[in-house]
XYZ file of C-alpha atoms in Angstrom:
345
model
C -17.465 -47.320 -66.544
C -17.493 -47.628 -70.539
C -20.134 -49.051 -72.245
C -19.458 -50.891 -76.050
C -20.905 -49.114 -78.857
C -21.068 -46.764 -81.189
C -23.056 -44.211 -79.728
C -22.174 -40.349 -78.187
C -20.189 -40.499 -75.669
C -21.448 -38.640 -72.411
C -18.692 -38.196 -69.307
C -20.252 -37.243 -66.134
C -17.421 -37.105 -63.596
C -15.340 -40.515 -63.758
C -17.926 -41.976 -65.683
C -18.378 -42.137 -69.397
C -20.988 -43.943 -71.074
C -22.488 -44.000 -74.726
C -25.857 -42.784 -75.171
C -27.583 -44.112 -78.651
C -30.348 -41.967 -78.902
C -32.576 -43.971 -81.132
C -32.762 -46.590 -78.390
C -32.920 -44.121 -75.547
C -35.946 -42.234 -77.352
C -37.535 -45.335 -77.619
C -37.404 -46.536 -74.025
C -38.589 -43.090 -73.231
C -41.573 -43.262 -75.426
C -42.317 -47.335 -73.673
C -41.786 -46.146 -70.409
C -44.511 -43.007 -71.627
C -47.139 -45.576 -73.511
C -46.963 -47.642 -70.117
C -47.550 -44.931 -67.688
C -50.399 -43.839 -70.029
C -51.873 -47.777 -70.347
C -51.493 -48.066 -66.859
C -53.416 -45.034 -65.715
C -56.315 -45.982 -67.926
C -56.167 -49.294 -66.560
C -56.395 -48.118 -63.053
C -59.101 -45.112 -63.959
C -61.708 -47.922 -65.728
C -64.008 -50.641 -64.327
C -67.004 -50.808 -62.164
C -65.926 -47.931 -60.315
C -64.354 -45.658 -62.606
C -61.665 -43.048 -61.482
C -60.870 -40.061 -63.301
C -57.186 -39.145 -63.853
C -56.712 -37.046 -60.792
C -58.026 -39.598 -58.315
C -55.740 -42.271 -59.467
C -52.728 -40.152 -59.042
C -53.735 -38.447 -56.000
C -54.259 -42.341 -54.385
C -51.098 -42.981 -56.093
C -49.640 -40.243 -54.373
C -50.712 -41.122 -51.192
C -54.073 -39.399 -50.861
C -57.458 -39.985 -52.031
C -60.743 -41.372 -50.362
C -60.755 -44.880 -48.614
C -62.949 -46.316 -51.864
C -60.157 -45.222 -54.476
C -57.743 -46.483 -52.101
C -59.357 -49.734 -52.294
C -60.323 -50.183 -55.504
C -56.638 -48.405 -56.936
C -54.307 -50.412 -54.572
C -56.112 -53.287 -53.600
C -57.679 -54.465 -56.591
C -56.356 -52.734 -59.613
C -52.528 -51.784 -59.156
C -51.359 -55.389 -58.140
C -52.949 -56.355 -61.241
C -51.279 -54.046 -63.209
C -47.517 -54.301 -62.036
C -48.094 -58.507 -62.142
C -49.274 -57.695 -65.868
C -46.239 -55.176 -66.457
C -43.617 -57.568 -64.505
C -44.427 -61.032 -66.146
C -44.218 -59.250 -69.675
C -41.093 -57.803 -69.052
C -39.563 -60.815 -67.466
C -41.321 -62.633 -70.737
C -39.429 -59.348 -72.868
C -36.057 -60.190 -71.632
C -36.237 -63.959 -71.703
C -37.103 -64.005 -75.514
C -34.414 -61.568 -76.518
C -31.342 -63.823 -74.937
C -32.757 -66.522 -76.367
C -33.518 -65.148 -80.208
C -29.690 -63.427 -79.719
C -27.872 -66.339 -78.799
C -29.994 -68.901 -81.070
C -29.783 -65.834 -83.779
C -33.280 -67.091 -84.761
C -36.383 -64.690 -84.381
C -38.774 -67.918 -83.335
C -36.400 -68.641 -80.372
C -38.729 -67.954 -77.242
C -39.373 -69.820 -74.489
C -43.050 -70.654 -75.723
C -41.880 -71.742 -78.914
C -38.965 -73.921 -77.346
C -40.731 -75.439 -74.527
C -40.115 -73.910 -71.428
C -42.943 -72.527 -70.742
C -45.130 -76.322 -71.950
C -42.463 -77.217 -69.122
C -43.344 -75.209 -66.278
C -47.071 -75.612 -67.377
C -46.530 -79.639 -67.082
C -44.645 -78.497 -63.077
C -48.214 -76.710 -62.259
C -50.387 -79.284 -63.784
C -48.529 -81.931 -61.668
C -48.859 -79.478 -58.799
C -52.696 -79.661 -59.433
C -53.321 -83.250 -59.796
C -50.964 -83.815 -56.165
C -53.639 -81.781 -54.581
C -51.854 -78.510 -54.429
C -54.135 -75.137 -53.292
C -51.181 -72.412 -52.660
C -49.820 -70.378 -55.350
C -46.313 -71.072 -53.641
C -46.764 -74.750 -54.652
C -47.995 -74.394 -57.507
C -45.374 -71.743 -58.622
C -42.588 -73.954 -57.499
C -44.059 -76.985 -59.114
C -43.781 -74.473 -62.597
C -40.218 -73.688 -61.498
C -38.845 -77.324 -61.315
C -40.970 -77.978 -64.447
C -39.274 -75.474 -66.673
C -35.629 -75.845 -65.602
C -35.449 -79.591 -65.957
C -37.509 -79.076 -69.875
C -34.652 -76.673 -70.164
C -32.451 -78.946 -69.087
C -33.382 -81.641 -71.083
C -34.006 -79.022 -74.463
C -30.124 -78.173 -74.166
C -29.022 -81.550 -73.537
C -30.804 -82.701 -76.417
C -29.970 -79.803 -78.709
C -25.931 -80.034 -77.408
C -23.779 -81.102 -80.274
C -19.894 -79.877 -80.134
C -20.678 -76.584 -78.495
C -23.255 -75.329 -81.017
C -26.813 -75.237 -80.155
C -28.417 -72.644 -82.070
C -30.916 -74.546 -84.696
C -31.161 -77.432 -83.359
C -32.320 -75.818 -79.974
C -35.397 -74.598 -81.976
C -36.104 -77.776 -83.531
C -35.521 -79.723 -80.288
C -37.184 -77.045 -78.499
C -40.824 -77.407 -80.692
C -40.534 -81.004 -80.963
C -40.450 -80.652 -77.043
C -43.421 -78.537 -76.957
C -45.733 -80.809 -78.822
C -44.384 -84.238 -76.687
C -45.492 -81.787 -73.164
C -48.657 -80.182 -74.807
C -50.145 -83.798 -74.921
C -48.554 -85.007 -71.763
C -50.454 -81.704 -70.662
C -53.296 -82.681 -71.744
C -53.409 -86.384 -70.683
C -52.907 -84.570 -66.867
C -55.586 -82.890 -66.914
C -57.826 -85.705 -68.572
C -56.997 -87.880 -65.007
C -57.435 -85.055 -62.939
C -60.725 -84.772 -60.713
C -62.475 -82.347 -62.284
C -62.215 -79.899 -59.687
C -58.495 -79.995 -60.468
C -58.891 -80.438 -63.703
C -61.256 -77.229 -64.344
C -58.044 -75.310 -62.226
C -55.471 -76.158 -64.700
C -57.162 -75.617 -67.820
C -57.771 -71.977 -66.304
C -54.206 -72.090 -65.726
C -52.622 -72.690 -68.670
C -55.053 -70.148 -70.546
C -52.786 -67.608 -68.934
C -54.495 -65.117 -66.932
C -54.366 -62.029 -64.595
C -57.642 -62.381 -62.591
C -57.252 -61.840 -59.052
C -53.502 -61.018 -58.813
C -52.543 -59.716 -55.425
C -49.713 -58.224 -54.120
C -48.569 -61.695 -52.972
C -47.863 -62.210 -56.500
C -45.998 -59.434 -57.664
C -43.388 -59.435 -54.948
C -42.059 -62.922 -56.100
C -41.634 -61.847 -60.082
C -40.783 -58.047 -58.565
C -37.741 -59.557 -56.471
C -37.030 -62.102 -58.992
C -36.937 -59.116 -61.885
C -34.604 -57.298 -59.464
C -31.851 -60.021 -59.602
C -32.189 -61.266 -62.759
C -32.337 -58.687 -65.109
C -29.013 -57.130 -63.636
C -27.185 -60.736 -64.495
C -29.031 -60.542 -67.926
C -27.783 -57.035 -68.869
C -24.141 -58.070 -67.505
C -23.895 -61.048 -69.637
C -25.860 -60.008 -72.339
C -23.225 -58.060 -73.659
C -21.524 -60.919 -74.329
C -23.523 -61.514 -77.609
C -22.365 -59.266 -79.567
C -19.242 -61.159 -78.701
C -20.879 -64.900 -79.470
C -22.023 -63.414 -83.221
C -18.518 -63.145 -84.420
C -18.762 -67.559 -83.873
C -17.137 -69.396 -81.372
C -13.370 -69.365 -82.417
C -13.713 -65.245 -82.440
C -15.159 -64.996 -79.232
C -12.815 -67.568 -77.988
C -9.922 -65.626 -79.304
C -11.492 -62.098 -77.491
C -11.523 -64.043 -74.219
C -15.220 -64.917 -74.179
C -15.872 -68.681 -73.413
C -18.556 -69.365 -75.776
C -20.423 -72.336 -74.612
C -20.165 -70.983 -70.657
C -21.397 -68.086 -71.905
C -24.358 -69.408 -73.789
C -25.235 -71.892 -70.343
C -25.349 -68.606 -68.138
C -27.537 -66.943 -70.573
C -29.828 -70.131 -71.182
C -29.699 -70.160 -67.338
C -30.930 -66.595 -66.988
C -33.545 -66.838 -69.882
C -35.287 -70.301 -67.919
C -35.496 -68.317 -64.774
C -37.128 -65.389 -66.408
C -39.744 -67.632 -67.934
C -40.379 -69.540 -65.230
C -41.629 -66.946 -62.754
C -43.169 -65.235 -64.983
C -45.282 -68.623 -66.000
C -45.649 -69.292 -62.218
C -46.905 -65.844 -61.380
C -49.447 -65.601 -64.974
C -49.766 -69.110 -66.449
C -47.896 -69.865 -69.939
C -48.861 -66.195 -71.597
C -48.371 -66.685 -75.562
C -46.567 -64.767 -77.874
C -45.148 -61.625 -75.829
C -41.585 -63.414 -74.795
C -41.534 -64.374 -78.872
C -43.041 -60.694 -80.375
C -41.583 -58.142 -77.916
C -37.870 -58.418 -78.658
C -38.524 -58.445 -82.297
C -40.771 -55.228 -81.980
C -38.363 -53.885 -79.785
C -35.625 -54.602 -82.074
C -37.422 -52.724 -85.188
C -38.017 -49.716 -83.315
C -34.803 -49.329 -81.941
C -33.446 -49.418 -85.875
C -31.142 -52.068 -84.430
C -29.452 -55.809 -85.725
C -30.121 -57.912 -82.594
C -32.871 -57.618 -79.509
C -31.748 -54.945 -76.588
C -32.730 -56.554 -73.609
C -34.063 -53.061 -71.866
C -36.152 -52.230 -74.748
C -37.269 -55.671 -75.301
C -38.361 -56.094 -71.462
C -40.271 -52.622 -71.673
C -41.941 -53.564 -74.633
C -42.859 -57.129 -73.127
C -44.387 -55.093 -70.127
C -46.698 -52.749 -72.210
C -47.948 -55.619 -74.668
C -49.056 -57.407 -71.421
C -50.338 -54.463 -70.040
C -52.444 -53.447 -73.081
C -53.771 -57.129 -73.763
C -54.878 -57.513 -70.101
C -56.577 -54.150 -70.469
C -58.587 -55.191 -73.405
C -58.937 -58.355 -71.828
C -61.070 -56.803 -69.171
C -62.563 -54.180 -70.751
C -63.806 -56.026 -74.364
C -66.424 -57.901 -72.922
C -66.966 -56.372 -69.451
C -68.360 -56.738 -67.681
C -66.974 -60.308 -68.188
C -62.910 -60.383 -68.495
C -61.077 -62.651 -70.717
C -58.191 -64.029 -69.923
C -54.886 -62.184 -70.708
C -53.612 -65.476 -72.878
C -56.334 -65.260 -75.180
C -55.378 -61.908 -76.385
C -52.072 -62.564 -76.246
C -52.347 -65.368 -78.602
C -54.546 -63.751 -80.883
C -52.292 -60.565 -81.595
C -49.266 -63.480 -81.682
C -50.771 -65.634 -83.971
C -51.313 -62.710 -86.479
C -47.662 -61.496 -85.735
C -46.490 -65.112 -85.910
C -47.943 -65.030 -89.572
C -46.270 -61.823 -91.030
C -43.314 -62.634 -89.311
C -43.327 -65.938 -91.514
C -44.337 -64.693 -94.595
C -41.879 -61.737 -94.142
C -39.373 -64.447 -93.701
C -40.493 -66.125 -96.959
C -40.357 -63.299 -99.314
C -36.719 -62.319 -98.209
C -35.989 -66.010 -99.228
């Protein structure tokens, strides 16, 4: 197996890779920041653990109250938080590498207004269990995506306009949204405005197996294809000539990049700003020109990790939800991103 780049190479029997340690330090030092987030997540609340418990529970040991309050309540929590913002991690950086456009993310573009307009519709019809509701965000965020790319789809090149399609989107399904939930009983109604906040409170483990399987398969495909973008910069004619079909490639990666967002909006609501801020984080501390979709996805994980821990812990004893940080820390990031933008120009 040979990997494309310009890193060492490394041959370990048949294999032969290329290591770039930049990259590789800095996925160490994510993976590090989000064992250490997580273990203060799981050692603070109203029944705080020290360092030693956690693990040992972890580990398989500890009393039956840490095992409770570490696996039952706490840990499910956690890997929901850590899965949805990775999923949310990977799905902005195919997006912002094919569109070549930092503001490419599926909350900027719509998909995520989408699958919020599946679950409010899931709502209104009555719906109680997660499953529906999840699959009603599903179906709501492929066909938005569907519609985005149709919309955006002139002679094979989608990039701009699927931004500008893509926010005009958002804005038409943000007052659809809102007209929902205005006709809702209020029972219902109360239940999707929580929803689309975007939060973590009482996640079980009934909702990270769905995101955990769905992570499993899907960010496999996306590191598979993904290589194909450094292909798709050279423009379509290049990657044409190298073999690459451009506009297949860019459906399986749009494809791969709905999915992602979807479950990880029907497993946490529409969370704002990680799927848009972690690639471009990612992307700065790697040193590198585009998003890498295994830093990006780590980096999605420990922003949603960290917000949800100062979600609980700012006010506590009474948590926020996750969204509200999130979109706070975005909309400051969203700013210097901008005027960063502008003073290049």
């Amino acid at each position: 197996m040979t990997a494309t780049g310009t890193g060492r190479p490394w041959t370990i029997g048949p294999l032969s890779v290329r290591l770039h340690l930049r990259p590789a330090l800095v996925a160490s030092a994510l993976v590090a920041a989000l064992a250490v987030v997580g273990t203060v997540t799981l050692m603070t609340g109203d029944f705080p653990l020290t360092g030693t418990e956690v693990w040992a529970t972890l580990l398989g040991g500890g009393d039956g109250g840490s095992r409770f309050v570490v696996l039952t309540l706490r840990l499910p929590r956690l890997l929901t938080g850590a899965l949805v913002g990775a999923a949310l991690g990977v799905s902005g950086a195919l997006l912002q590498g094919m569109a070549r456009n930092p503001l490419a993310s599926p909350d900027i573009i719509g998909f995520t207004s989408g699958a919020a307009s599946g679950a409010i519709v899931a709502f209104v019809l009555g719906a109680s269990s997660i499953v529906v509701v999840g699959a009603g965000a599903l179906v709501g965020g492929c066909v938005t995506a569907l519609a985005v790319y149709a919309m955006a789809y002139r002679h094979g090149h989608t990039g701009a306009r699927l931004i500008l399609v893509g926010i005009g989107t958002t804005a038409a399904l943000t007052s659809v949204n809102t007209f929902l939930i205005s006709k809702a009983p209020l029972h219902d109604a109360i239940a999707a405005q929580s929803w689309l906040v975007g939060g973590l409170n009482n996640r079980g483990w009934e909702h990270v197996r769905p995101v955990g399987l769905a992570l499993a398969v899907l960010v496999p495909l996306a590191l598979a294809v993904g290589r194909r973008l450094t292909v798709l910069e050279f423009g379509d004619a290049t990657a044409g000539a190298l073999g690459v079909p451009a506009e297949r490639s860019r459906r399986i990666l749009l494809a791969i990049a709905v999915a992602l967002a979807a479950v990880a909006t029907a497993s946490a609501g529409p969370v704002a700003f990680v799927a848009l801020a972690a690639p471009q984080v990612a992307r700065r501390l790697a040193g590198q020109s585009r998003p890498a979709l295994l830093a990006a996805g780590l980096t999605g994980a420990l922003l949603l990790a960290a917000s949800d821990l100062l979600a609980q812990r700012l006010f506590a004893p009474t948590p926020l939800p996750v969204g509200i940080v999130t979109a706070g820390l975005g909309g400051l990031y969203l700013i210097w991103l901008l005027a960063a933008g502008w003073r290049r120009a």
